[in-house]
Short mmCIF file of C-alpha atoms in Angstrom, two decimals:
data_model
loop_
_atom_site.label_atom_id
_atom_site.label_comp_id
_atom_site.label_asym_id
_atom_site.label_seq_id
_atom_site.Cartn_x
_atom_site.Cartn_y
_atom_site.Cartn_z
CA MET X 14 -25.90 -158.99 107.90
CA GLU X 15 -25.40 -157.33 111.38
CA GLU X 16 -22.52 -158.05 113.28
CA THR X 17 -21.71 -157.60 116.90
CA SER X 18 -18.59 -157.45 118.81
CA THR X 19 -17.78 -157.34 122.73
CA VAL X 20 -14.47 -155.49 122.52
CA PRO X 21 -13.74 -152.36 120.79
CA ASP X 22 -11.13 -152.09 117.72
CA PRO X 23 -7.47 -151.78 118.72
CA THR X 24 -6.33 -148.32 119.25
CA VAL X 25 -3.56 -148.89 116.82
CA PRO X 26 -4.57 -149.93 113.19
CA PRO X 27 -3.34 -153.25 111.75
CA THR X 28 -0.68 -153.15 109.07
CA PRO X 29 -2.96 -152.58 105.53
CA PRO X 30 -2.56 -155.22 103.02
CA VAL X 31 -0.86 -154.57 99.89
CA PRO X 32 -2.94 -154.50 96.58
CA LEU X 33 -1.42 -157.24 94.20
CA ASP X 34 -1.50 -154.69 91.44
CA ALA X 35 0.97 -152.29 93.54
CA LEU X 36 3.27 -155.67 93.25
CA LEU X 37 2.76 -156.19 89.84
CA ALA X 38 3.82 -152.38 88.99
CA ARG X 39 7.20 -152.96 90.54
CA ALA X 40 9.33 -152.80 87.50
CA ASP X 41 12.44 -154.27 89.10
CA LEU X 42 10.66 -157.50 90.07
CA GLY X 43 9.21 -158.27 86.28
CA LEU X 44 6.25 -160.08 87.61
CA ARG X 45 3.50 -161.13 84.94
CA ARG X 46 0.28 -162.17 85.89
CA ILE X 47 -0.48 -165.09 83.38
CA ALA X 48 -3.74 -166.56 84.89
CA GLY X 49 -6.80 -165.73 87.47
CA PRO X 50 -8.58 -162.36 87.79
CA ALA X 51 -7.29 -159.04 87.06
CA ASP X 52 -9.31 -157.75 90.16
CA PRO X 53 -7.68 -154.59 91.57
CA ALA X 54 -9.47 -155.66 95.18
CA VAL X 55 -6.99 -158.46 95.52
CA VAL X 56 -4.78 -157.72 98.26
CA VAL X 57 -1.79 -159.52 99.93
CA HIS X 58 -1.01 -159.91 103.60
CA TRP X 59 2.55 -161.72 103.47
CA ALA X 60 4.64 -163.94 101.32
CA HIS X 61 5.21 -167.51 102.13
CA THR X 62 7.53 -169.91 100.09
CA SER X 63 6.73 -173.59 99.98
CA GLU X 64 7.57 -176.43 97.86
CA MET X 65 4.97 -178.81 99.66
CA ALA X 66 2.67 -180.94 97.37
CA ASP X 67 -0.06 -179.62 99.71
CA PRO X 68 0.70 -176.22 101.62
CA TYR X 69 -2.70 -175.89 102.89
CA PRO X 70 -1.56 -176.81 106.75
CA TYR X 71 0.71 -174.07 106.37
CA LEU X 72 -1.15 -171.29 105.36
CA LEU X 73 -3.00 -168.58 107.25
CA GLY X 74 -5.04 -166.80 104.23
CA GLY X 75 -4.26 -163.69 102.16
CA GLU X 76 -0.52 -165.09 101.33
CA LEU X 77 1.41 -164.80 98.14
CA LEU X 78 2.46 -168.47 97.72
CA LEU X 79 5.77 -168.75 96.20
CA SER X 80 6.97 -172.12 94.66
CA ALA X 81 9.62 -173.18 92.03
CA GLY X 82 7.73 -176.10 91.12
CA VAL X 83 10.06 -178.88 93.10
CA HIS X 84 7.17 -180.54 94.40
CA ILE X 85 5.89 -181.24 90.90
CA PRO X 86 6.22 -184.88 89.92
CA ASP X 87 7.42 -186.07 86.48
CA GLY X 88 4.21 -186.65 84.37
CA ALA X 89 1.87 -184.50 86.67
CA GLY X 90 -1.02 -184.13 84.78
CA ALA X 91 -4.16 -181.95 85.29
CA GLY X 92 -5.60 -183.64 88.33
CA TYR X 93 -2.50 -183.09 90.21
CA PHE X 94 -2.73 -179.44 89.40
CA ASP X 95 -6.21 -179.28 90.04
CA ALA X 96 -5.78 -180.58 93.58
CA TYR X 97 -2.65 -178.42 94.16
CA VAL X 98 -4.55 -175.19 93.39
CA SER X 99 -7.88 -175.99 95.01
CA ARG X 100 -5.96 -176.65 98.35
CA ILE X 101 -4.39 -173.17 97.84
CA VAL X 102 -7.83 -171.39 97.52
CA ALA X 103 -9.47 -173.36 100.12
CA ALA X 104 -6.68 -172.24 102.46
CA GLY X 105 -7.20 -168.46 101.73
CA GLY X 106 -4.19 -168.01 99.50
CA ALA X 107 -4.46 -164.64 97.64
CA ALA X 108 -2.13 -165.63 94.67
CA LEU X 109 0.53 -168.06 93.41
CA GLY X 110 3.84 -166.76 92.17
CA PHE X 111 5.66 -169.51 90.01
CA GLY X 112 9.48 -169.23 89.83
CA VAL X 113 10.73 -169.95 86.26
CA ALA X 114 14.15 -171.62 86.95
CA PRO X 115 15.67 -173.69 88.06
CA VAL X 116 13.25 -176.39 87.60
CA HIS X 117 11.19 -175.48 84.91
CA ASP X 118 11.48 -173.43 81.98
CA THR X 119 8.24 -172.25 81.55
CA VAL X 120 5.13 -172.39 83.92
CA PRO X 121 3.28 -175.61 83.24
CA GLY X 122 0.62 -175.31 81.01
CA ALA X 123 -1.97 -177.38 83.37
CA LEU X 124 -1.22 -174.97 86.20
CA VAL X 125 -2.13 -172.28 84.29
CA GLU X 126 -5.47 -173.49 83.47
CA ALA X 127 -6.02 -174.93 86.94
CA CYS X 128 -5.78 -171.04 88.35
CA GLU X 129 -7.98 -169.86 85.71
CA MET X 130 -10.67 -172.37 86.71
CA HIS X 131 -10.13 -171.71 90.31
CA GLY X 132 -10.04 -167.81 90.04
CA LEU X 133 -6.45 -168.02 91.80
CA PRO X 134 -4.14 -165.10 90.42
CA LEU X 135 -1.06 -166.76 89.10
CA LEU X 136 2.14 -164.56 88.49
CA GLU X 137 5.19 -165.76 86.57
CA VAL X 138 8.44 -164.84 88.39
CA PRO X 139 11.27 -164.30 85.96
CA PRO X 140 14.61 -166.20 86.66
CA ARG X 141 16.56 -162.84 87.62
CA THR X 142 14.08 -162.33 90.30
CA THR X 143 14.59 -164.15 93.71
CA PHE X 144 11.83 -164.84 95.98
CA SER X 145 13.43 -162.97 98.84
CA ALA X 146 13.50 -159.67 96.53
CA VAL X 147 9.64 -160.46 96.10
CA ALA X 148 9.37 -160.90 99.76
CA ARG X 149 11.18 -157.75 100.48
CA ALA X 150 9.47 -155.68 97.91
CA LEU X 151 6.11 -156.77 99.63
CA TRP X 152 7.42 -155.96 103.05
CA GLN X 153 8.37 -152.21 101.49
CA LEU X 154 5.06 -151.70 100.13
CA MET X 155 3.42 -152.73 103.46
CA ALA X 156 5.93 -150.42 105.65
CA GLN X 157 4.80 -147.45 103.56
CA ALA X 158 0.95 -148.24 103.67
CA ARG X 159 1.58 -148.63 107.40
CA THR X 160 3.35 -145.32 107.58
CA ALA X 161 0.70 -143.61 105.71
CA GLU X 162 -2.04 -145.16 107.65
CA LEU X 163 -0.20 -144.27 111.06
CA ARG X 164 0.00 -140.59 109.99
CA ARG X 165 -3.46 -140.43 109.09
CA VAL X 166 -4.83 -141.92 112.37
CA THR X 167 -2.39 -139.68 114.56
CA GLU X 168 -3.46 -136.50 112.72
CA ALA X 169 -7.19 -137.47 113.18
CA GLN X 170 -6.29 -138.34 117.28
CA GLN X 171 -5.03 -135.01 117.51
CA SER X 172 -7.97 -133.33 115.79
CA LEU X 173 -10.39 -135.13 117.81
CA ALA X 174 -8.48 -134.33 121.13
CA ALA X 175 -8.44 -130.60 119.89
CA ALA X 176 -12.18 -130.79 119.17
CA ALA X 177 -13.03 -132.18 122.89
CA ALA X 178 -10.98 -129.31 124.54
CA ARG X 179 -13.47 -126.64 122.65
CA PRO X 180 -16.12 -124.98 124.60
CA ASN X 181 -18.80 -127.25 123.07
CA PRO X 182 -17.10 -130.26 122.65
CA VAL X 183 -19.69 -132.97 121.70
CA PRO X 184 -20.45 -131.29 118.37
CA SER X 185 -16.96 -130.49 117.55
CA VAL X 186 -15.72 -134.04 118.14
CA LEU X 187 -18.69 -135.43 116.04
CA GLN X 188 -17.95 -133.10 113.19
CA GLN X 189 -14.06 -134.09 113.21
CA LEU X 190 -15.21 -137.50 113.13
CA ALA X 191 -17.69 -137.24 110.35
CA ARG X 192 -14.97 -135.05 108.34
CA ARG X 193 -12.35 -138.10 108.95
CA LEU X 194 -14.59 -140.82 108.15
CA GLY X 195 -16.26 -138.93 105.23
CA GLY X 196 -19.63 -140.00 106.20
CA ARG X 197 -22.14 -139.27 109.19
CA ALA X 198 -21.73 -139.27 113.01
CA VAL X 199 -24.91 -139.33 115.46
CA LEU X 200 -24.63 -139.44 119.05
CA TYR X 201 -27.71 -140.64 120.80
CA GLY X 202 -28.87 -140.51 124.22
CA PRO X 203 -30.15 -143.04 126.74
CA GLU X 204 -33.71 -143.08 125.30
CA GLY X 205 -32.57 -143.40 121.98
CA THR X 206 -33.18 -139.66 120.89
CA ARG X 207 -30.69 -138.28 118.64
CA ILE X 208 -28.79 -135.50 120.65
CA ALA X 209 -25.90 -134.28 118.23
CA ALA X 210 -24.99 -135.12 114.52
CA ALA X 211 -22.40 -133.99 111.96
CA GLY X 212 -21.75 -134.78 108.38
CA PRO X 213 -23.96 -135.38 105.20
CA ASP X 214 -27.56 -136.83 105.85
CA PRO X 215 -27.36 -140.51 104.45
CA GLY X 216 -31.17 -140.71 103.88
CA GLU X 217 -34.17 -142.25 105.69
CA ALA X 218 -33.07 -145.83 105.20
CA VAL X 219 -29.83 -145.37 106.60
CA ARG X 220 -30.96 -143.01 109.44
CA THR X 221 -33.54 -145.79 110.57
CA ALA X 222 -31.05 -148.52 110.31
CA LEU X 223 -28.31 -146.86 112.24
CA ALA X 224 -31.00 -146.18 114.97
CA LYS X 225 -32.14 -149.58 115.34
CA LEU X 226 -28.21 -150.42 115.68
CA ALA X 227 -27.68 -148.55 118.37
CA GLU X 228 -30.29 -150.27 120.22
CA VAL X 229 -28.71 -153.41 119.94
CA VAL X 230 -25.84 -152.17 122.07
CA ARG X 231 -27.60 -149.82 124.26
CA PRO X 232 -27.68 -151.50 127.90
CA SER X 233 -31.29 -151.47 129.45
CA GLY X 234 -31.62 -151.15 133.34
CA GLN X 235 -32.70 -154.92 133.54
CA GLU X 236 -29.67 -156.58 132.09
CA PRO X 237 -26.19 -157.25 133.48
CA SER X 238 -23.73 -154.76 132.29
CA ASP X 239 -22.08 -157.31 129.85
CA ALA X 240 -25.28 -158.63 128.52
CA ARG X 241 -25.22 -156.38 125.45
CA PRO X 242 -22.22 -156.33 123.05
CA SER X 243 -19.94 -153.25 123.05
CA SER X 244 -20.42 -152.52 119.19
CA ALA X 245 -22.31 -153.68 116.32
CA SER X 246 -22.01 -153.19 112.59
CA ASP X 247 -24.05 -153.50 109.74
CA THR X 248 -24.17 -152.73 106.00
CA VAL X 249 -27.02 -150.50 104.23
CA ALA X 250 -27.10 -148.61 100.89
CA GLY X 251 -23.58 -149.33 100.33
CA LEU X 252 -22.48 -147.50 103.81
CA ARG X 253 -20.73 -149.19 106.57
CA LEU X 254 -23.03 -148.61 109.85
CA VAL X 255 -21.33 -148.96 113.25
CA ALA X 256 -22.69 -148.42 116.67
CA HIS X 257 -20.30 -147.83 119.85
CA ALA X 258 -21.87 -148.27 123.05
CA LEU X 259 -20.06 -145.39 125.19
CA GLY X 260 -18.28 -146.58 128.37
CA SER X 261 -20.06 -143.94 130.79
CA GLY X 262 -22.58 -146.64 131.33
CA GLU X 263 -25.57 -144.22 131.14
CA GLY X 264 -26.68 -145.50 127.79
CA PHE X 265 -24.94 -143.20 125.40
CA VAL X 266 -24.36 -144.54 121.78
CA LEU X 267 -22.04 -143.30 118.98
CA GLY X 268 -23.48 -144.17 115.53
CA THR X 269 -21.19 -143.66 112.07
CA ALA X 270 -22.35 -144.40 108.56
CA ALA X 271 -19.46 -144.28 106.20
CA PRO X 272 -17.94 -145.83 103.24
CA GLN X 273 -15.94 -148.88 104.32
CA ARG X 274 -12.30 -147.81 103.86
CA ASP X 275 -8.84 -148.64 105.85
CA ALA X 276 -8.54 -150.05 109.06
CA GLY X 277 -7.44 -146.54 110.56
CA ASP X 278 -11.19 -145.84 110.28
CA HIS X 279 -12.18 -148.00 112.90
CA THR X 280 -9.44 -146.91 115.17
CA ILE X 281 -10.50 -143.24 114.53
CA ALA X 282 -13.97 -144.11 115.39
CA SER X 283 -12.82 -145.93 118.54
CA VAL X 284 -10.99 -142.70 119.73
CA ALA X 285 -13.87 -140.51 119.24
CA ALA X 286 -16.05 -143.19 121.11
CA VAL X 287 -13.44 -142.85 124.06
CA LEU X 288 -13.50 -138.96 124.29
CA LEU X 289 -17.30 -139.10 124.19
CA SER X 290 -17.54 -141.36 126.86
CA LEU X 291 -15.61 -139.09 129.17
CA LEU X 292 -17.53 -136.14 128.03
CA THR X 293 -20.89 -137.70 128.58
CA GLY X 294 -19.64 -139.80 131.71
CA GLU X 295 -18.52 -136.57 133.44
CA ARG X 296 -21.56 -134.44 132.30
CA HIS X 297 -24.32 -136.69 132.80
CA SER X 298 -23.40 -138.76 136.01
CA GLY X 299 -22.31 -137.96 139.36
CA SER X 300 -19.39 -140.44 138.96
CA GLY X 301 -16.80 -137.68 138.27
CA ALA X 302 -18.04 -135.64 141.36
CA GLY X 303 -17.57 -139.13 143.35
CA ARG X 304 -14.24 -139.50 142.19
CA SER X 305 -13.15 -135.99 142.87
CA SER X 306 -14.49 -136.44 146.29
CA ALA X 307 -12.71 -139.44 146.97
CA LEU X 308 -9.02 -137.85 145.72
CA VAL X 309 -9.71 -135.11 148.09
CA ARG X 310 -10.30 -137.32 150.99
CA LEU X 311 -7.28 -139.21 150.32
CA LEU X 312 -5.20 -136.60 149.95
CA LEU X 313 -6.61 -135.30 153.23
CA GLY X 314 -5.51 -138.43 154.90
CA ALA X 315 -8.74 -140.57 154.73
CA ALA X 316 -8.22 -144.44 154.89
CA PRO X 317 -8.87 -146.23 151.06
CA ALA X 318 -11.84 -148.07 153.23
CA GLU X 319 -13.51 -144.57 153.88
CA VAL X 320 -13.42 -143.52 150.27
CA ALA X 321 -14.15 -146.83 148.47
CA PRO X 322 -17.99 -146.40 148.34
CA LEU X 323 -17.68 -142.92 146.68
CA LEU X 324 -16.56 -144.87 143.67
CA GLY X 325 -19.38 -147.23 143.49
CA GLY X 326 -18.49 -150.34 145.48
CA ASP X 327 -16.22 -151.99 148.10
CA ARG X 328 -14.76 -154.87 146.11
CA TRP X 329 -12.70 -154.31 143.25
CA ARG X 330 -10.49 -155.77 140.75
CA VAL X 331 -6.74 -154.47 139.73
CA VAL X 332 -6.28 -155.16 135.86
CA HIS X 333 -2.69 -154.69 134.60
CA GLY X 334 -2.51 -154.22 130.93
CA ARG X 335 0.39 -154.09 128.35
CA PRO X 336 -0.09 -153.22 124.64
CA ASP X 337 0.93 -155.99 122.35
CA GLY X 338 4.26 -154.76 120.63
CA ARG X 339 6.76 -152.28 121.80
CA VAL X 340 4.70 -149.20 121.71
CA ALA X 341 4.36 -147.62 125.02
CA PRO X 342 0.76 -146.75 126.10
CA ASP X 343 -0.50 -143.21 125.85
CA PRO X 344 -3.18 -141.65 127.72
CA VAL X 345 -5.70 -142.00 124.73
CA ALA X 346 -4.89 -145.81 124.69
CA ALA X 347 -5.43 -146.14 128.25
CA SER X 348 -8.74 -144.63 128.10
CA ALA X 349 -9.53 -146.89 125.52
CA LEU X 350 -8.43 -149.80 127.54
CA GLY X 351 -10.50 -148.47 130.52
CA ALA X 352 -13.80 -147.81 128.44
CA ALA X 353 -13.40 -151.60 126.96
CA LEU X 354 -13.31 -152.74 130.54
CA GLY X 355 -15.89 -150.28 131.80
CA SER X 356 -14.21 -148.33 134.18
CA SER X 357 -12.99 -144.84 134.11
CA LEU X 358 -10.25 -145.49 137.00
CA VAL X 359 -7.22 -145.74 134.68
CA ASP X 360 -3.58 -145.01 135.35
CA VAL X 361 -0.70 -145.11 133.01
CA ALA X 362 2.56 -146.30 134.89
CA GLY X 363 5.37 -146.65 132.20
CA GLU X 364 4.58 -149.41 130.10
CA VAL X 365 1.77 -150.85 132.09
CA VAL X 366 -1.61 -149.44 132.60
CA ARG X 367 -3.38 -150.14 135.61
CA VAL X 368 -7.18 -150.32 135.73
CA LEU X 369 -9.58 -150.50 138.96
CA VAL X 370 -12.59 -152.42 137.76
CA PRO X 371 -15.74 -153.09 139.96
CA ASP X 372 -16.19 -156.65 140.98
CA GLY X 373 -19.64 -157.03 139.16
CA ARG X 374 -18.14 -156.24 136.01
CA THR X 375 -16.87 -159.39 133.82
CA VAL X 376 -13.32 -159.11 132.86
CA GLU X 377 -12.77 -159.88 129.13
CA ARG X 378 -9.82 -160.17 126.79
CA VAL X 379 -9.26 -157.02 124.95
CA GLN X 380 -7.63 -157.09 121.51
CA GLY X 381 -3.89 -155.43 121.21
CA TRP X 382 -3.79 -155.86 125.10
CA THR X 383 -2.17 -158.47 127.07
CA LEU X 384 -3.89 -158.39 130.41
CA GLY X 385 -3.32 -159.38 134.16
CA VAL X 386 -6.23 -159.66 136.42
CA SER X 387 -6.44 -159.83 140.36
CA ALA X 388 -8.68 -161.70 142.55
CA ALA X 389 -11.49 -159.45 143.62
CA ALA X 390 -10.17 -157.65 146.74
CA ALA X 391 -11.63 -155.22 149.48
CA SER X 392 -10.14 -151.65 149.69
CA ARG X 393 -7.72 -152.80 152.51
CA ASP X 394 -6.37 -155.50 150.24
CA TRP X 395 -5.79 -153.39 146.79
CA SER X 396 -2.02 -153.02 147.44
CA ALA X 397 -2.10 -157.07 147.36
CA ALA X 398 -4.49 -157.12 144.51
CA ASP X 399 -2.05 -154.72 142.49
CA THR X 400 0.75 -157.51 143.20
CA GLN X 401 -1.44 -160.19 141.92
CA ALA X 402 -2.33 -158.29 138.80
CA ALA X 403 1.33 -157.50 138.36
CA ARG X 404 2.57 -161.12 138.24
CA ALA X 405 -0.46 -162.39 136.35
CA LEU X 406 0.53 -160.14 133.53
CA ALA X 407 4.26 -161.13 133.70
CA ARG X 408 2.99 -164.73 133.52
CA ALA X 409 0.78 -163.82 130.53
CA ARG X 410 3.24 -162.15 128.56
CA ALA X 411 5.60 -165.13 129.37
CA THR X 412 3.29 -167.42 127.97
CA ARG X 413 1.78 -165.27 125.12
CA THR X 414 -1.57 -165.49 126.81
CA PRO X 415 -3.94 -162.66 125.97
CA LEU X 416 -5.41 -162.68 129.60
CA LEU X 417 -4.67 -164.37 132.81
CA ARG X 418 -6.40 -164.26 136.12
CA HIS X 419 -4.86 -164.70 139.48
CA GLY X 420 -6.58 -168.04 140.61
CA ASP X 421 -7.89 -169.21 143.85
CA ARG X 422 -5.39 -171.80 145.15
CA PRO X 423 -3.69 -173.21 148.33
CA THR X 424 -1.28 -171.00 149.84
CA PRO X 425 2.09 -171.42 147.48
CA LEU X 426 5.36 -172.71 149.00
CA THR X 427 6.97 -169.39 148.32
CA ASP X 428 4.26 -167.58 150.95
CA LEU X 429 5.39 -170.07 153.84
CA VAL X 430 8.85 -168.97 153.66
CA PRO X 431 9.24 -165.35 155.64
CA PRO X 432 9.51 -162.69 153.28
CA THR X 433 12.80 -161.09 154.68
CA GLU X 434 14.36 -164.47 154.63
CA ALA X 435 13.09 -165.31 151.22
CA ALA X 436 14.39 -161.83 149.85
CA ALA X 437 17.88 -162.52 151.30
CA HIS X 438 18.11 -165.95 149.77
CA ALA X 439 17.18 -164.32 146.34
CA ARG X 440 19.69 -161.48 146.72
CA ALA X 441 22.57 -163.91 147.63
CA LEU X 442 21.68 -166.51 144.76
CA LEU X 443 21.05 -163.81 141.99
CA ALA X 444 23.99 -161.53 142.93
CA PRO X 445 26.24 -162.46 139.94
CA ILE X 446 23.32 -161.65 137.26
CA GLU X 447 21.52 -158.86 139.15
CA GLN X 448 23.55 -156.14 137.58
CA SER X 449 22.27 -157.30 133.94
CA PRO X 450 18.28 -156.91 133.67
CA ALA X 451 18.24 -158.54 130.28
CA LEU X 452 19.59 -161.82 131.82
CA VAL X 453 17.43 -161.47 135.00
CA ASP X 454 14.38 -161.23 132.39
CA THR X 455 15.57 -163.75 130.08
CA LEU X 456 16.15 -166.43 132.81
CA ARG X 457 12.56 -165.66 134.47
CA THR X 458 10.88 -166.01 131.29
CA TRP X 459 12.85 -169.18 130.16
CA LEU X 460 12.11 -170.84 133.55
CA SER X 461 8.32 -170.02 133.18
CA LEU X 462 8.01 -171.26 129.60
CA HIS X 463 9.81 -174.84 131.06
CA GLY X 464 12.82 -174.05 129.25
CA SER X 465 11.44 -173.31 125.69
CA TRP X 466 14.05 -171.76 123.61
CA ASP X 467 11.45 -171.00 120.94
CA ARG X 468 8.66 -169.81 123.07
CA THR X 469 10.93 -167.56 125.12
CA ALA X 470 12.42 -165.79 121.89
CA VAL X 471 8.97 -165.02 121.15
CA ALA X 472 7.73 -163.58 124.43
CA LEU X 473 11.19 -161.50 124.58
CA ASN X 474 11.08 -160.47 120.93
CA VAL X 475 14.71 -161.57 120.19
CA HIS X 476 16.34 -164.06 118.22
CA ARG X 477 16.50 -167.90 119.82
CA ASN X 478 20.41 -167.53 119.54
CA THR X 479 20.01 -164.69 121.79
CA VAL X 480 18.30 -166.74 124.42
CA ARG X 481 20.54 -169.58 124.15
CA GLN X 482 23.64 -167.21 124.79
CA ARG X 483 21.90 -165.46 127.85
CA ILE X 484 21.20 -168.69 129.38
CA ALA X 485 24.66 -170.11 128.94
CA ARG X 486 25.82 -166.78 130.59
CA CYS X 487 23.63 -167.21 133.31
CA ALA X 488 24.56 -170.99 134.03
CA SER X 489 28.27 -169.58 133.82
CA LEU X 490 27.79 -166.55 136.36
CA LEU X 491 25.68 -168.58 138.61
CA ASN X 492 28.11 -171.69 138.48
CA ALA X 493 25.00 -173.82 138.03
CA ASP X 494 23.69 -176.74 136.15
CA LEU X 495 20.46 -175.50 134.54
CA ASP X 496 19.42 -178.79 133.50
CA ASP X 497 19.00 -179.84 136.80
CA PRO X 498 15.20 -179.25 138.24
CA ASP X 499 16.35 -178.59 141.65
CA VAL X 500 18.35 -175.67 140.49
CA ARG X 501 15.83 -174.59 138.47
CA MET X 502 13.17 -174.71 141.34
CA ASP X 503 15.58 -172.80 143.30
CA LEU X 504 16.28 -170.00 141.01
CA TRP X 505 12.36 -169.47 140.25
CA PHE X 506 11.71 -169.41 143.83
CA ALA X 507 14.56 -166.55 144.20
CA LEU X 508 12.87 -164.67 141.14
CA ARG X 509 9.68 -164.96 142.19
CA THR X 510 10.63 -163.30 145.84
CA ARG X 511 13.29 -160.92 144.60
#
C-alpha cells in the first residue's frame, strides 16, 4: 500500500529496538518464555514497570511490561486475566514479564492461558533477577544496537560524500547508495525519464511500480510547490520502494528499491537525496549562478535590496533550526534541513542552522528538528527577521514545540521602552547572575514555562532538582521573591532585552 510523507526521514536514525530473543539469550537474567509466540520478529522498544490492574493508559506501545502481580486480587479468575492481557495487547505492548516472588510463587495458570490466547509473549522473571536488572540489560542491548547503526550510517555518509566529489558524481552516488542499501537506486529526470541507475535489476514489475511512485512526488508546473508530498513509499514483490523528490525544485526524483531492513537505511537514502539535490540543482538550474552573483555583489558593497532579486524573490522568511538532542548540526544535516524546507540558502552557526526561505513556500515542521520562523520580510528587514527567528526558536525549545512562528500582534511592551534604557536596566537587574550562563538560561526557561519544574527540566535536559537548586540560587543572588508576579514580569523583561 502506497504511503506518502511531506517531510524527509531524520538525518540521524532512531535507536533500533531490541529483539526479544536477544533479551532471552542473556544468561545473567535467566528469563524464560512460558507463553505466547516464539517469533524472532518480536522487538522491544523499552521496559516499563507497572502494578496497575489496567496499564493501558500508561503504555505507548512496544514495551516489555514488568509486573510482580501486586494488582491481582485474591481469587481472580480467567475473566480478570483475560481483561488484563487484552488491554496490554490493545495498547501495543510487546511482551509481559512476570516476577516470581515476593507476591507469587509461580506464574498464575490463568495468566499463562490468557497470554497464549491473545498471542502476547509471557516471560517468567526468576526471584534472583530484579526488574531494574532487566531494564538495564535492555538499555545495554539498545546502546550496542545504536552504536552499530550509527557506525554503519556514518560510514555510508562518508562514502556518499566521497562519491559526490568524483568527476562523475551522480552515477557514483547512485552506485554507493545501491551498495549500502543492497538494492536498486534510480535517478529520474523532470520528464520521468531514467537518467542513471545502479544496483541489480529488480524486474519489470518493480521498475514500473517505482517509476509510477516517482510521479506521485514529482511537482508539476501547474501546482504550488507544497502540493505534492516530498516522499512516497510502497512495497512490491517483497521490496520496499521509496521515491524522494529532490530539493532542487526542477522535478528530479530519487527512487530506491531494496529489502526493508534497519531504520538507518532511511537516513542513508535521505543523505543521498540531499547530495543529489545539490548536484542536480547546481547543474541544471541557474540558481547557483544567481547565488554566486549575489555573493560577489554583496562583497563588492551592494546593498541587500539590490541583490535580493538574484535569489529569486524580494520577501523571505528566516528559519532557525536546532536538531533535537545535544548533537551539533554538521553540513550534511544542515543541507538536509534546507532541502526539507525547499531552500539551498543554508548557514550553520554553531548549534543553530539558519535557512532563508522564499515567502511563497510554506514552512512545516521537520522531524528531528525544532524550528523558529520569522515573519515574511523584505531584504531591508532581514536582520530583524533573523532576530525574530532566534526568539521563536528559543521559545519553541522552552515549550518543547517542534515549530513556532513569529506571530503578527500589536507592539509588545518591551518595544515601547528605548533599547538603550532597556539594556541598561537589564544589566543592572541581572548583574548578580550575569557571570553564570547556566543560571541565566535556567531562569529564562523557568519563567517562560510559568514556573514549571518538570517542563523546565525537560527543556534543559537536567534533573528537576537541578532546576530547583538553580532557581533558589537565582532568588538568593538577586535578593528577589520569585513567587511575586511583579518580580517575575520585571525579570522576564530584563531577560528579553539583555
